[in-house]
PDB file of C-alpha atoms in Angstrom:
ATOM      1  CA  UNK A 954     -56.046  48.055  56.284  1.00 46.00           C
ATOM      2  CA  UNK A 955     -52.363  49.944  56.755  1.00 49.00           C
ATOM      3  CA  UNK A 956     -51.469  49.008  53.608  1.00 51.00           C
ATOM      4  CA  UNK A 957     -54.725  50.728  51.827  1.00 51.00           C
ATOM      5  CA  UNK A 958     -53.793  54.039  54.346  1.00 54.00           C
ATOM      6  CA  UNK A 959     -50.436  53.794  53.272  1.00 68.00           C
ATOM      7  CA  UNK A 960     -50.968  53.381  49.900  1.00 66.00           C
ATOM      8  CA  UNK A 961     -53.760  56.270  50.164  1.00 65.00           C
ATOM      9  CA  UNK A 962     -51.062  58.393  51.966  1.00 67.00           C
ATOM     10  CA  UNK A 963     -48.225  57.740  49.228  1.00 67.00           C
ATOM     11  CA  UNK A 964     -50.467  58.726  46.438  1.00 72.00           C
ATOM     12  CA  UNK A 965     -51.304  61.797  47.712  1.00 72.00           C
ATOM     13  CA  UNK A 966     -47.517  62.578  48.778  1.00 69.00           C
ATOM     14  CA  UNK A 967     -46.613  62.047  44.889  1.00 70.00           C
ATOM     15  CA  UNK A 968     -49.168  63.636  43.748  1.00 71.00           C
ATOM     16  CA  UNK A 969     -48.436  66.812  45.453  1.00 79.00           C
ATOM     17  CA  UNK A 970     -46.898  69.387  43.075  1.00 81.00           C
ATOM     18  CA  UNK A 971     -44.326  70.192  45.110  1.00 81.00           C
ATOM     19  CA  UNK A 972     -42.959  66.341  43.999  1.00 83.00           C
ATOM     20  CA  UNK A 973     -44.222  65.844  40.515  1.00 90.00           C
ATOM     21  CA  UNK A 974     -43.231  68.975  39.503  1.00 91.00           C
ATOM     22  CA  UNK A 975     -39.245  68.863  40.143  1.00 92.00           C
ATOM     23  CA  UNK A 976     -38.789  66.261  37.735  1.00 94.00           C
ATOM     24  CA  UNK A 977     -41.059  67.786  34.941  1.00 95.00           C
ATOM     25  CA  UNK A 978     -38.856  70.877  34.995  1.00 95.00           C
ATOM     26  CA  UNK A 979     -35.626  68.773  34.435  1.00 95.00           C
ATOM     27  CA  UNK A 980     -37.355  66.970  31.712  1.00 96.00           C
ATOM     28  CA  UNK A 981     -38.807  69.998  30.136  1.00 95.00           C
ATOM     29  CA  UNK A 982     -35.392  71.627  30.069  1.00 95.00           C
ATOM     30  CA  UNK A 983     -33.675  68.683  28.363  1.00 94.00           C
ATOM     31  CA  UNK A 984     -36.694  68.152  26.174  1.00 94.00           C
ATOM     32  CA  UNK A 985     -36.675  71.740  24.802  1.00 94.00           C
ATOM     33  CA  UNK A 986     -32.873  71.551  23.895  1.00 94.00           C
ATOM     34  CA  UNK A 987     -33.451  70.376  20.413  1.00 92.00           C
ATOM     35  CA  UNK A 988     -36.028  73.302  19.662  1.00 92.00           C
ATOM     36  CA  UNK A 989     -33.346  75.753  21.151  1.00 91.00           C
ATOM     37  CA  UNK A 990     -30.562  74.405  19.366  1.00 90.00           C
ATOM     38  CA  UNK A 991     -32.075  74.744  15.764  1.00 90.00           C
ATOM     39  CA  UNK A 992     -34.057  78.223  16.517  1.00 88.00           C
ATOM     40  CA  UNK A 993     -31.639  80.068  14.546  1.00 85.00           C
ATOM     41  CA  UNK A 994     -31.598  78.259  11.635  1.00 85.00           C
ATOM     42  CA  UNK A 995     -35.374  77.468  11.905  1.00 85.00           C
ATOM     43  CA  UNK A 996     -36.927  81.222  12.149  1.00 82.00           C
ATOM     44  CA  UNK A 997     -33.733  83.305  11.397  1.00 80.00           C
ATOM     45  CA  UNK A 998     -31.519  82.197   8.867  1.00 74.00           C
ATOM     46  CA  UNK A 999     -30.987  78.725   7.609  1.00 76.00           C
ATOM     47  CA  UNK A1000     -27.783  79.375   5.473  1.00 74.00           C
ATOM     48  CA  UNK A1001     -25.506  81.942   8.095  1.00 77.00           C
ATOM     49  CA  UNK A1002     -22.842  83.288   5.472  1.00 75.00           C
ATOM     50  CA  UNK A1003     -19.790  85.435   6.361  1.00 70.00           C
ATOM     51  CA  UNK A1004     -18.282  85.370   9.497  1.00 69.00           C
ATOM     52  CA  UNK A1005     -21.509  87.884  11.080  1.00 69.00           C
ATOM     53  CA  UNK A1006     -23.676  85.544  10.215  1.00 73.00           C
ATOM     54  CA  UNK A1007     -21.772  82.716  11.797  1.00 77.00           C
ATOM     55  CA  UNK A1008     -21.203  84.788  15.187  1.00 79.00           C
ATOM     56  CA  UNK A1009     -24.698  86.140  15.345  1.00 79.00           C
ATOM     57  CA  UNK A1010     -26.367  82.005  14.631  1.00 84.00           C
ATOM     58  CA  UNK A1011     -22.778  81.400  17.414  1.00 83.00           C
ATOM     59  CA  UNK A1012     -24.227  83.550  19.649  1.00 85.00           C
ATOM     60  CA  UNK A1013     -28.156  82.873  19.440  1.00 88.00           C
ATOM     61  CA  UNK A1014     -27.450  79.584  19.882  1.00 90.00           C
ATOM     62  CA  UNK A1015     -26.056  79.375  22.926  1.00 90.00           C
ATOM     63  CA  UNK A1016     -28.130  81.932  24.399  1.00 92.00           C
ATOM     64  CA  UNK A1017     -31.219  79.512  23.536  1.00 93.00           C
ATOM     65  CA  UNK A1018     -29.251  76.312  24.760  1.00 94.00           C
ATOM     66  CA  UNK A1019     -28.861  78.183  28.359  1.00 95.00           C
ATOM     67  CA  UNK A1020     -32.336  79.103  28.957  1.00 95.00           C
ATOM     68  CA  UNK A1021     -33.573  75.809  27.480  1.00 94.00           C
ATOM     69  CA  UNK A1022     -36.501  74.960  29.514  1.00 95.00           C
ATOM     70  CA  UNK A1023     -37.234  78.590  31.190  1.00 96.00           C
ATOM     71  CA  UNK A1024     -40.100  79.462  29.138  1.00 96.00           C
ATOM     72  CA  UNK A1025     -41.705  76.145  29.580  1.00 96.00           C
ATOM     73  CA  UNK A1026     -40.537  76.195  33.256  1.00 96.00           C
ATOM     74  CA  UNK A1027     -42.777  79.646  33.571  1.00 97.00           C
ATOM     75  CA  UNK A1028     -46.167  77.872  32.617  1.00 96.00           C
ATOM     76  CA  UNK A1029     -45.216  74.466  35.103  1.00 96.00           C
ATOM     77  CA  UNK A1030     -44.591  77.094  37.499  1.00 96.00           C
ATOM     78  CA  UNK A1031     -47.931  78.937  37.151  1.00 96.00           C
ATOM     79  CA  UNK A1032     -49.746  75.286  37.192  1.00 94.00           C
ATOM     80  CA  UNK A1033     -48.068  74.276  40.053  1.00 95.00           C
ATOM     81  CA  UNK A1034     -49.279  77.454  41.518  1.00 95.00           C
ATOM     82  CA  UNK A1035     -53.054  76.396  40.380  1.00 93.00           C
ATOM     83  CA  UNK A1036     -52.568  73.207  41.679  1.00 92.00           C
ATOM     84  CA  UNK A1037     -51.544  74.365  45.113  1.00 93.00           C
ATOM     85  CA  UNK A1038     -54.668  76.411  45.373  1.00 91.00           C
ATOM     86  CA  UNK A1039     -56.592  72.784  45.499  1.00 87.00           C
ATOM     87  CA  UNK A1040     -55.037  71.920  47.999  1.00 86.00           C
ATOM     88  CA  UNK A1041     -54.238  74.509  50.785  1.00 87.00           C
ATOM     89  CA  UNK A1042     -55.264  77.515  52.435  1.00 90.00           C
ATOM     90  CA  UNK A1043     -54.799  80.319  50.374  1.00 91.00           C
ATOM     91  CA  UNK A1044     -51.659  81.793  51.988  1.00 92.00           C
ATOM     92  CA  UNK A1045     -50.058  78.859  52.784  1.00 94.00           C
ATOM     93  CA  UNK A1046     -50.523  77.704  49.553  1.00 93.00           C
ATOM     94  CA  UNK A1047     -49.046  80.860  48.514  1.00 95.00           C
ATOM     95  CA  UNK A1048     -45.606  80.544  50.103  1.00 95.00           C
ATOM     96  CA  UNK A1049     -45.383  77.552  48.704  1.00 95.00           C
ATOM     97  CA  UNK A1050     -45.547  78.362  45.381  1.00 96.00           C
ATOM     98  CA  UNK A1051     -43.237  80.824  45.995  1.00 96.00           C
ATOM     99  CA  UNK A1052     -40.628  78.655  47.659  1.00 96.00           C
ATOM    100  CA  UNK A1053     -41.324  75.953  44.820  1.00 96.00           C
ATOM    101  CA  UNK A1054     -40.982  78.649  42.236  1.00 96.00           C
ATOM    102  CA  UNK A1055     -37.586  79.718  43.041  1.00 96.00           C
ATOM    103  CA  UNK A1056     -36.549  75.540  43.414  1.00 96.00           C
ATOM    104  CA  UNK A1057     -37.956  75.001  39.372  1.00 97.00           C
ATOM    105  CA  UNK A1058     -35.987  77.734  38.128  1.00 97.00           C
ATOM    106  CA  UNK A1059     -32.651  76.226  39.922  1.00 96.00           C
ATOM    107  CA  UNK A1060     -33.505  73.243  38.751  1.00 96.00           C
ATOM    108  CA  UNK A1061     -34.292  74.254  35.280  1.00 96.00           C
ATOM    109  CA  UNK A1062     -30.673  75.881  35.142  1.00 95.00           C
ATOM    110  CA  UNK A1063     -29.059  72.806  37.048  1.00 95.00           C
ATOM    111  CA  UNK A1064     -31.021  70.525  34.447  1.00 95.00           C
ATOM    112  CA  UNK A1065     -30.277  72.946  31.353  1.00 94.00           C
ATOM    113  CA  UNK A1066     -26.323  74.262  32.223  1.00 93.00           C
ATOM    114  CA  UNK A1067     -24.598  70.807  31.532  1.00 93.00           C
ATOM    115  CA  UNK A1068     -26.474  69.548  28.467  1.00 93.00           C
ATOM    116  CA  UNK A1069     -25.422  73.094  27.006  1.00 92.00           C
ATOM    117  CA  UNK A1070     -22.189  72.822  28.032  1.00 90.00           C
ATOM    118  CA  UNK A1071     -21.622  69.357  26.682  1.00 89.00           C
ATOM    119  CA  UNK A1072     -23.110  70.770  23.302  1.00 88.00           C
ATOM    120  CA  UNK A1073     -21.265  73.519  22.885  1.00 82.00           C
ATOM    121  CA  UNK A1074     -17.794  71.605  23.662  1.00 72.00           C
ATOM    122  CA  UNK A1075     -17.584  70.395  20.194  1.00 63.00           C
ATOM    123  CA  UNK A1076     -17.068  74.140  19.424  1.00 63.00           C
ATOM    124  CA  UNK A1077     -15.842  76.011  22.559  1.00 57.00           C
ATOM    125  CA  UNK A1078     -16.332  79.783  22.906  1.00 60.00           C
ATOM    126  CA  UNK A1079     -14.212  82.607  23.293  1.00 60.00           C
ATOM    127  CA  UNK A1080     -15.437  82.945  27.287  1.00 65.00           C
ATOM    128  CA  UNK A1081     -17.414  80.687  29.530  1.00 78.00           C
ATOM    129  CA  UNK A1082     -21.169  81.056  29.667  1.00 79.00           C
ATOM    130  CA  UNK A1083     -21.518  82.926  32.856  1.00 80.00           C
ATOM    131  CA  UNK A1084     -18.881  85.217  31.926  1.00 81.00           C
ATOM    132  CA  UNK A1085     -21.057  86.526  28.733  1.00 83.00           C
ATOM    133  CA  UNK A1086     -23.128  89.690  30.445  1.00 85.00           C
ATOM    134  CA  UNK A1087     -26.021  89.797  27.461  1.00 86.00           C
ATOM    135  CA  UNK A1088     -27.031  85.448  28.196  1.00 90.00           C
ATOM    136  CA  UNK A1089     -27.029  85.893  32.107  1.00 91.00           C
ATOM    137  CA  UNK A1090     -29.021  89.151  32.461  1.00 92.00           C
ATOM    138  CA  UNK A1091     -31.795  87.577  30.368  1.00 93.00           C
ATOM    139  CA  UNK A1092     -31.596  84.282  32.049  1.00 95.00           C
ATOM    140  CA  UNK A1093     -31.622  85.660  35.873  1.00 95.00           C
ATOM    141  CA  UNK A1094     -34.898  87.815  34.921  1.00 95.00           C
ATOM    142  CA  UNK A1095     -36.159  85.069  33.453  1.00 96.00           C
ATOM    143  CA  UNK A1096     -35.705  82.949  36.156  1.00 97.00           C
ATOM    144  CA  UNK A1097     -36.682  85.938  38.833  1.00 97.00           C
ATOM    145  CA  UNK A1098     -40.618  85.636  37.037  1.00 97.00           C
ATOM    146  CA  UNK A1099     -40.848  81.904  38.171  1.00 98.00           C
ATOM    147  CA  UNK A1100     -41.958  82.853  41.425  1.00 97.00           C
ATOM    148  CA  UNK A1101     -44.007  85.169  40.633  1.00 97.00           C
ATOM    149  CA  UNK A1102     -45.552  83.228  37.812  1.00 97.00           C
ATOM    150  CA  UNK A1103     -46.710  80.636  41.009  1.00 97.00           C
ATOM    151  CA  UNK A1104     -48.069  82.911  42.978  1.00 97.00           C
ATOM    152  CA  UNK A1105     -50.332  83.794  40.168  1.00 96.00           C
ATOM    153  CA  UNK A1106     -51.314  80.827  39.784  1.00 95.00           C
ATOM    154  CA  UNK A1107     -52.601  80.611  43.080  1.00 95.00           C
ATOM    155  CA  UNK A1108     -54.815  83.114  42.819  1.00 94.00           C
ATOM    156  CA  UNK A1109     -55.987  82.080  39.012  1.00 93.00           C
ATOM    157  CA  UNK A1110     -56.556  78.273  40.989  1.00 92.00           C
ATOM    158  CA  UNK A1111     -58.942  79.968  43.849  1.00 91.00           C
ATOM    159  CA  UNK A1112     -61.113  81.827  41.024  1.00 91.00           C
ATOM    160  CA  UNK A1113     -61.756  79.088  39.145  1.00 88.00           C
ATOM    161  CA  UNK A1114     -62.589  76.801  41.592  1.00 84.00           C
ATOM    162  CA  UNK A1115     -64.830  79.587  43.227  1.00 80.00           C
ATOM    163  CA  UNK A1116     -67.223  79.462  39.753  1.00 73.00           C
ATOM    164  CA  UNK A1117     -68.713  76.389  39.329  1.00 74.00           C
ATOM    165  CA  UNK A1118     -69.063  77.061  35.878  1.00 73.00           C
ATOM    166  CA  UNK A1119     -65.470  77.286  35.122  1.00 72.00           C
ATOM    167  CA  UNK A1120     -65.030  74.214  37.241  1.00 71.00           C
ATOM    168  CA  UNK A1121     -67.167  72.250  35.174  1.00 74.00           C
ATOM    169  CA  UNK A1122     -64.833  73.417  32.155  1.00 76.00           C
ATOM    170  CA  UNK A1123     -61.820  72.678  33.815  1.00 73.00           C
ATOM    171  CA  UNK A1124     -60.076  70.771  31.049  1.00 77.00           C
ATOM    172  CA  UNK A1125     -61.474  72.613  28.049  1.00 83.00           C
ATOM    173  CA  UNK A1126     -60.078  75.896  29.671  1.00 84.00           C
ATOM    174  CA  UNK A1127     -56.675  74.080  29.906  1.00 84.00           C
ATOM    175  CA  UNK A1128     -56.308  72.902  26.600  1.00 88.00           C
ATOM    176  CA  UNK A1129     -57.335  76.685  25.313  1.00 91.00           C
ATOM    177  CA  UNK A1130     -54.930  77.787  27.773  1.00 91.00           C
ATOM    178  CA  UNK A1131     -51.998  75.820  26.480  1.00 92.00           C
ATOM    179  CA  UNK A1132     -52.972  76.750  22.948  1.00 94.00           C
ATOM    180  CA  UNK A1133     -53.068  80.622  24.541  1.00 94.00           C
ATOM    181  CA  UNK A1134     -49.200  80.370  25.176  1.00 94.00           C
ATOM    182  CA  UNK A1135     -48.004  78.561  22.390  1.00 93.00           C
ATOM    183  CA  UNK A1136     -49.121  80.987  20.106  1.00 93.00           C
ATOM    184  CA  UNK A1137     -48.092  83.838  22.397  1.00 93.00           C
ATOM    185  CA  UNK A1138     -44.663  82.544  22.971  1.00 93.00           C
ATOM    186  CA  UNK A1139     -44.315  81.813  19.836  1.00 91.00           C
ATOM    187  CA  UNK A1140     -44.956  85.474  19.059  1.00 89.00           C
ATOM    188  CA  UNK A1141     -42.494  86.931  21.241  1.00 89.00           C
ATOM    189  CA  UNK A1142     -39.660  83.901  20.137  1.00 89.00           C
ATOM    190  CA  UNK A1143     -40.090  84.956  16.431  1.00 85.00           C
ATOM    191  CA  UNK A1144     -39.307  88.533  16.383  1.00 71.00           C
ATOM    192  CA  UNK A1145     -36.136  90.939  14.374  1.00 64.00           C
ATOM    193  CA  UNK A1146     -33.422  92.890  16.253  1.00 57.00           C
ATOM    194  CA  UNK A1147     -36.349  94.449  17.303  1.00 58.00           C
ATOM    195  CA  UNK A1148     -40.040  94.045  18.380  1.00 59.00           C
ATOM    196  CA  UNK A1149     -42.349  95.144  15.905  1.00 59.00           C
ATOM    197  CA  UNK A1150     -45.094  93.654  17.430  1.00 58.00           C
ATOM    198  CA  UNK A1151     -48.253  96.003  18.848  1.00 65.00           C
ATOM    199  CA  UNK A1152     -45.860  97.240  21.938  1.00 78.00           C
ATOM    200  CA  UNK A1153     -48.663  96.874  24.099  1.00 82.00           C
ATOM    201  CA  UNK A1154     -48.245  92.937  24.123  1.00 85.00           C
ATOM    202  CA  UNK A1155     -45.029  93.132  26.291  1.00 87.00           C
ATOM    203  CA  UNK A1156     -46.722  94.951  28.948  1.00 91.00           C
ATOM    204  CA  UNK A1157     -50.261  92.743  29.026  1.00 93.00           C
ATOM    205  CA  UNK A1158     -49.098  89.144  28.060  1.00 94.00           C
ATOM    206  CA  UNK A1159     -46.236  88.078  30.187  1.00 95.00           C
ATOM    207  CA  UNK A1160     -45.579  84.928  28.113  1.00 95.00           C
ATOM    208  CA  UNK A1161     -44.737  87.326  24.672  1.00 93.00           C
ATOM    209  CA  UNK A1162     -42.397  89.397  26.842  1.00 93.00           C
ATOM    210  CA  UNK A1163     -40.371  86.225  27.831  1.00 95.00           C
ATOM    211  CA  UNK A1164     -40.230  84.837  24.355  1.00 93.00           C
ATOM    212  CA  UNK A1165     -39.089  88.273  23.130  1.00 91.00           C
ATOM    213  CA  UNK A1166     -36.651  88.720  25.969  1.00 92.00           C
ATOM    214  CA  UNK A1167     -34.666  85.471  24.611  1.00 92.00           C
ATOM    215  CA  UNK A1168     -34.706  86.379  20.798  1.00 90.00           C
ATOM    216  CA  UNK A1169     -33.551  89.507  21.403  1.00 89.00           C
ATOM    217  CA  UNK A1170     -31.008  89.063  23.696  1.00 88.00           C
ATOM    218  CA  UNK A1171     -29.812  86.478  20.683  1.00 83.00           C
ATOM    219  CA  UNK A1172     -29.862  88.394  17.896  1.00 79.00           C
ATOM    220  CA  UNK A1173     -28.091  91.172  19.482  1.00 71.00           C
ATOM    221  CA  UNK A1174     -25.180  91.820  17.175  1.00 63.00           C
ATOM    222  CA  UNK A1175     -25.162  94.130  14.247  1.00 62.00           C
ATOM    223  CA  UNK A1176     -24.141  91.534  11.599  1.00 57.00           C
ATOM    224  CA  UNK A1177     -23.321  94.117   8.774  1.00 60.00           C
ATOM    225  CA  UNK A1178     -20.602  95.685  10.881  1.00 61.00           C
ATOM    226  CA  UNK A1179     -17.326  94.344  11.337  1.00 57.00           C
ATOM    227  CA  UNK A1180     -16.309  93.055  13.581  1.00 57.00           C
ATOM    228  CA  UNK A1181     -20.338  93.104  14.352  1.00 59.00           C
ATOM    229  CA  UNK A1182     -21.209  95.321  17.460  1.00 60.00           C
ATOM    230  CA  UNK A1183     -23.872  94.808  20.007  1.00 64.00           C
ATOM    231  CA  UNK A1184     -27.514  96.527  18.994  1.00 64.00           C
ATOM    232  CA  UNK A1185     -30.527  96.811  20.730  1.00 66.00           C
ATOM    233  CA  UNK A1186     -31.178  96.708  24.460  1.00 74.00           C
ATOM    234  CA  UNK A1187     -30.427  92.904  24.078  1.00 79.00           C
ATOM    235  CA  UNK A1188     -33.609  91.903  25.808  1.00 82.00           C
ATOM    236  CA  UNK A1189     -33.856  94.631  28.650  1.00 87.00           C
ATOM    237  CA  UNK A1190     -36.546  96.109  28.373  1.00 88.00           C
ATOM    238  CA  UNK A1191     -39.106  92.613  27.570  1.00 90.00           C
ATOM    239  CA  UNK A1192     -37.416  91.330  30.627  1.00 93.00           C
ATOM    240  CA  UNK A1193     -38.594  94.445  32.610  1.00 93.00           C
ATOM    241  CA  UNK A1194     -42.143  94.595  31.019  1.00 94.00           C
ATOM    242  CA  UNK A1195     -42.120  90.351  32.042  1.00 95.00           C
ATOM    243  CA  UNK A1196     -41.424  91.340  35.260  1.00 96.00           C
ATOM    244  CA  UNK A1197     -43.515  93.813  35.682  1.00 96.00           C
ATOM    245  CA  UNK A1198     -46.533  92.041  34.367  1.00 96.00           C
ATOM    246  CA  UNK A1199     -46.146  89.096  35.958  1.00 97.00           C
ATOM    247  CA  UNK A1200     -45.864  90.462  39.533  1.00 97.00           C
ATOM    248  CA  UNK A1201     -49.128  92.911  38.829  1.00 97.00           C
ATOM    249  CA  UNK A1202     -50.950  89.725  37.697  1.00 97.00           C
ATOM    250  CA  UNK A1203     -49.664  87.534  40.593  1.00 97.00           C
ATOM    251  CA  UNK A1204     -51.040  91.135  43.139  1.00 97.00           C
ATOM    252  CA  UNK A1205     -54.690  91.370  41.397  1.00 96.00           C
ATOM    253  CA  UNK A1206     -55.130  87.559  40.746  1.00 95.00           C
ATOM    254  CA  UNK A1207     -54.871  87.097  44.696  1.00 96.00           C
ATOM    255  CA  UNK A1208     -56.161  90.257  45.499  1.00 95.00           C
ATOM    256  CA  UNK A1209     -59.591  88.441  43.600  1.00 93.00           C
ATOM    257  CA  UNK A1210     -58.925  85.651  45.364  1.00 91.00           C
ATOM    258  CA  UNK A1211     -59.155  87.281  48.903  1.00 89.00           C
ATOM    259  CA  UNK A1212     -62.010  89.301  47.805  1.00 85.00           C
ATOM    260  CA  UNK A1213     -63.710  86.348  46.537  1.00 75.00           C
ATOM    261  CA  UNK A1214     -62.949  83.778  49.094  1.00 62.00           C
ATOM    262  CA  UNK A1215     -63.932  86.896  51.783  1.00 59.00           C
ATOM    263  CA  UNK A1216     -67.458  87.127  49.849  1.00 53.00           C
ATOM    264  CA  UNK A1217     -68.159  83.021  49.832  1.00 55.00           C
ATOM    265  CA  UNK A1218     -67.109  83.218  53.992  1.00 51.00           C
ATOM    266  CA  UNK A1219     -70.797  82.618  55.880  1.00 46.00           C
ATOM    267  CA  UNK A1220     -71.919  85.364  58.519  1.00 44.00           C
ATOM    268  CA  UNK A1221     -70.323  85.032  61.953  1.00 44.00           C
ATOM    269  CA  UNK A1222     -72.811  82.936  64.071  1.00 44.00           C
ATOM    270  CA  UNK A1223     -74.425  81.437  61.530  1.00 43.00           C
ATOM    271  CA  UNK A1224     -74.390  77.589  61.016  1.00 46.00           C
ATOM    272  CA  UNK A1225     -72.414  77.144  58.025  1.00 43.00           C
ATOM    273  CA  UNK A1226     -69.993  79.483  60.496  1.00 44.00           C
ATOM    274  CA  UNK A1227     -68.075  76.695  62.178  1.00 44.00           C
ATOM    275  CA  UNK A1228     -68.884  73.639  59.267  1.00 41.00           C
ATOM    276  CA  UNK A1229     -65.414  74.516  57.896  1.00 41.00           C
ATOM    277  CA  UNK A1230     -62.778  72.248  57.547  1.00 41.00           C
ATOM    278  CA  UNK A1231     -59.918  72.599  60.204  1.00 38.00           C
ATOM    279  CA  UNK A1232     -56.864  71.424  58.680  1.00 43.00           C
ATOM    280  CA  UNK A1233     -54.492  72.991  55.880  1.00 53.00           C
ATOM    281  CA  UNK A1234     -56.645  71.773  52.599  1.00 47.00           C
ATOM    282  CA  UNK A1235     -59.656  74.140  51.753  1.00 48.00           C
ATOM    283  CA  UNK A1236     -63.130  72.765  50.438  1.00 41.00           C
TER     284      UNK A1236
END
């Protein structure tokens, strides 16, 4: 019998996101280093000729190496979030995701900063990494939505396991889901010196902003001027719009949540009233 309880105890401990989820981020970081490494040459040019083609593919690159793993560190964050919901009360499940939002994004940089460094040895650059202004505004933002991405979450995890409909379409809805930000990163990740995208996509989808936030703040050099000059807001203002967004989805998603979880609550004195659970995990 105490070895079934403590087996039954260490599966749930390791199954808690706040344990699974470290780990994914450092894979996820190292995983999307090949993809960041040969964005340039993939989507933007795959010949750079002339020496502002060489600084601007220079340049990209190592902007992309840096944040490798952010934009998939955004979604784990906003699952973790979901996942939390399952299995917590609402605001303590929200602090949580919080706290554990701000540990994935330093451990997506502490996961991401060496493998980039070790890369771009073989052909050092004029200044070190966190010296170069345009890579670590984008990155910090980046990293500032995390947070805020798992708090969402939380919210998103209460309203769909308050419709038993959804509920019952659990895994469909993720696989749609997953298929939702691929293509919408993707979107953002593929764009010119500037974003000629419908505007609008910045400000509603938080996942295009990010992607866009990145390309731009790569392919921030004028390449037909010599020596090439910076152009753009280098990322700015998707950075803002991904803040922005993702904090007014994190407010209504839990503001839903409360209203929803407020409407399920049975009238004082009746006997559903007290047949609550008492500890931290909610039905």
């Amino acid at each position: 019998m105490p070895t079934a309880i403590d087996a039954a105890t260490l599966r749930r401990v390791v199954s808690h996101p706040a344990v699974w989820c470290v780990p994914v981020a450092a894979v996820l970081a190292w995983a999307a280093m090949p993809f960041n490494t040969g964005y340039y040459e993939y989507w933007v040019n795959f010949d750079p000729q002339g020496d502002g083609q060489q600084l601007e593919w220079v340049q990209t690159r190592r902007i992309f190496r840096y944040t490798s793993g952010v934009l998939c560190g955004q979604l784990l964050a906003l699952i973790a979030g979901i996942a939390l919901s399952r299995r917590h009360r609402h605001a303590v499940a929200l602090a949580m995701a919080v706290a554990l939002g701000v540990v994935l994004a330093g451990v997506t940089v502490a996961a991401a900063f060496p493998l980039a460094a070790a890369l771009e040895s073989v052909r050092p650059a004029a200044f070190p990494a966190v010296d170069d202004p345009i890579l670590m505004r984008v990155l910090l933002r980046e990293l500032a939505a995390f947070p805020l991405y798992a708090a969402a979450g939380v919210g998103l995890g209460i309203l769909i396991d308050s419709s038993r409909r959804l509920r019952r379409r659990r895994w469909p809805l993720l696989a749609l889901f997953l298929m939702f930000w691929s293509v919408t990163t993707l979107t953002g990740l593929v764009q010119d010196d500037e974003f000629d995208a419908w505007p609008w996509l910045l400000w509603a989808v938080p996942f295009v902003a990010a992607g866009a936030a990145v390309a731009l703040a790569g392919l921030s050099a004028d390449v037909w001027e010599f020596p090439p000059v910076p152009v753009g807001d280098m990322g700015r203002s998707a950075t803002v719009a991904l803040l922005i967004s993702a904090a007014a989805y994190a407010v209504v998603l839990n503001l839903l949540a409360v209203t929803r979880r407020s409407g399920d609550r049975p009238p004082a004195g009746s006997p559903a009233a007290g047949s609550g659970p008492t500890g931290d995990a909610h039905p």
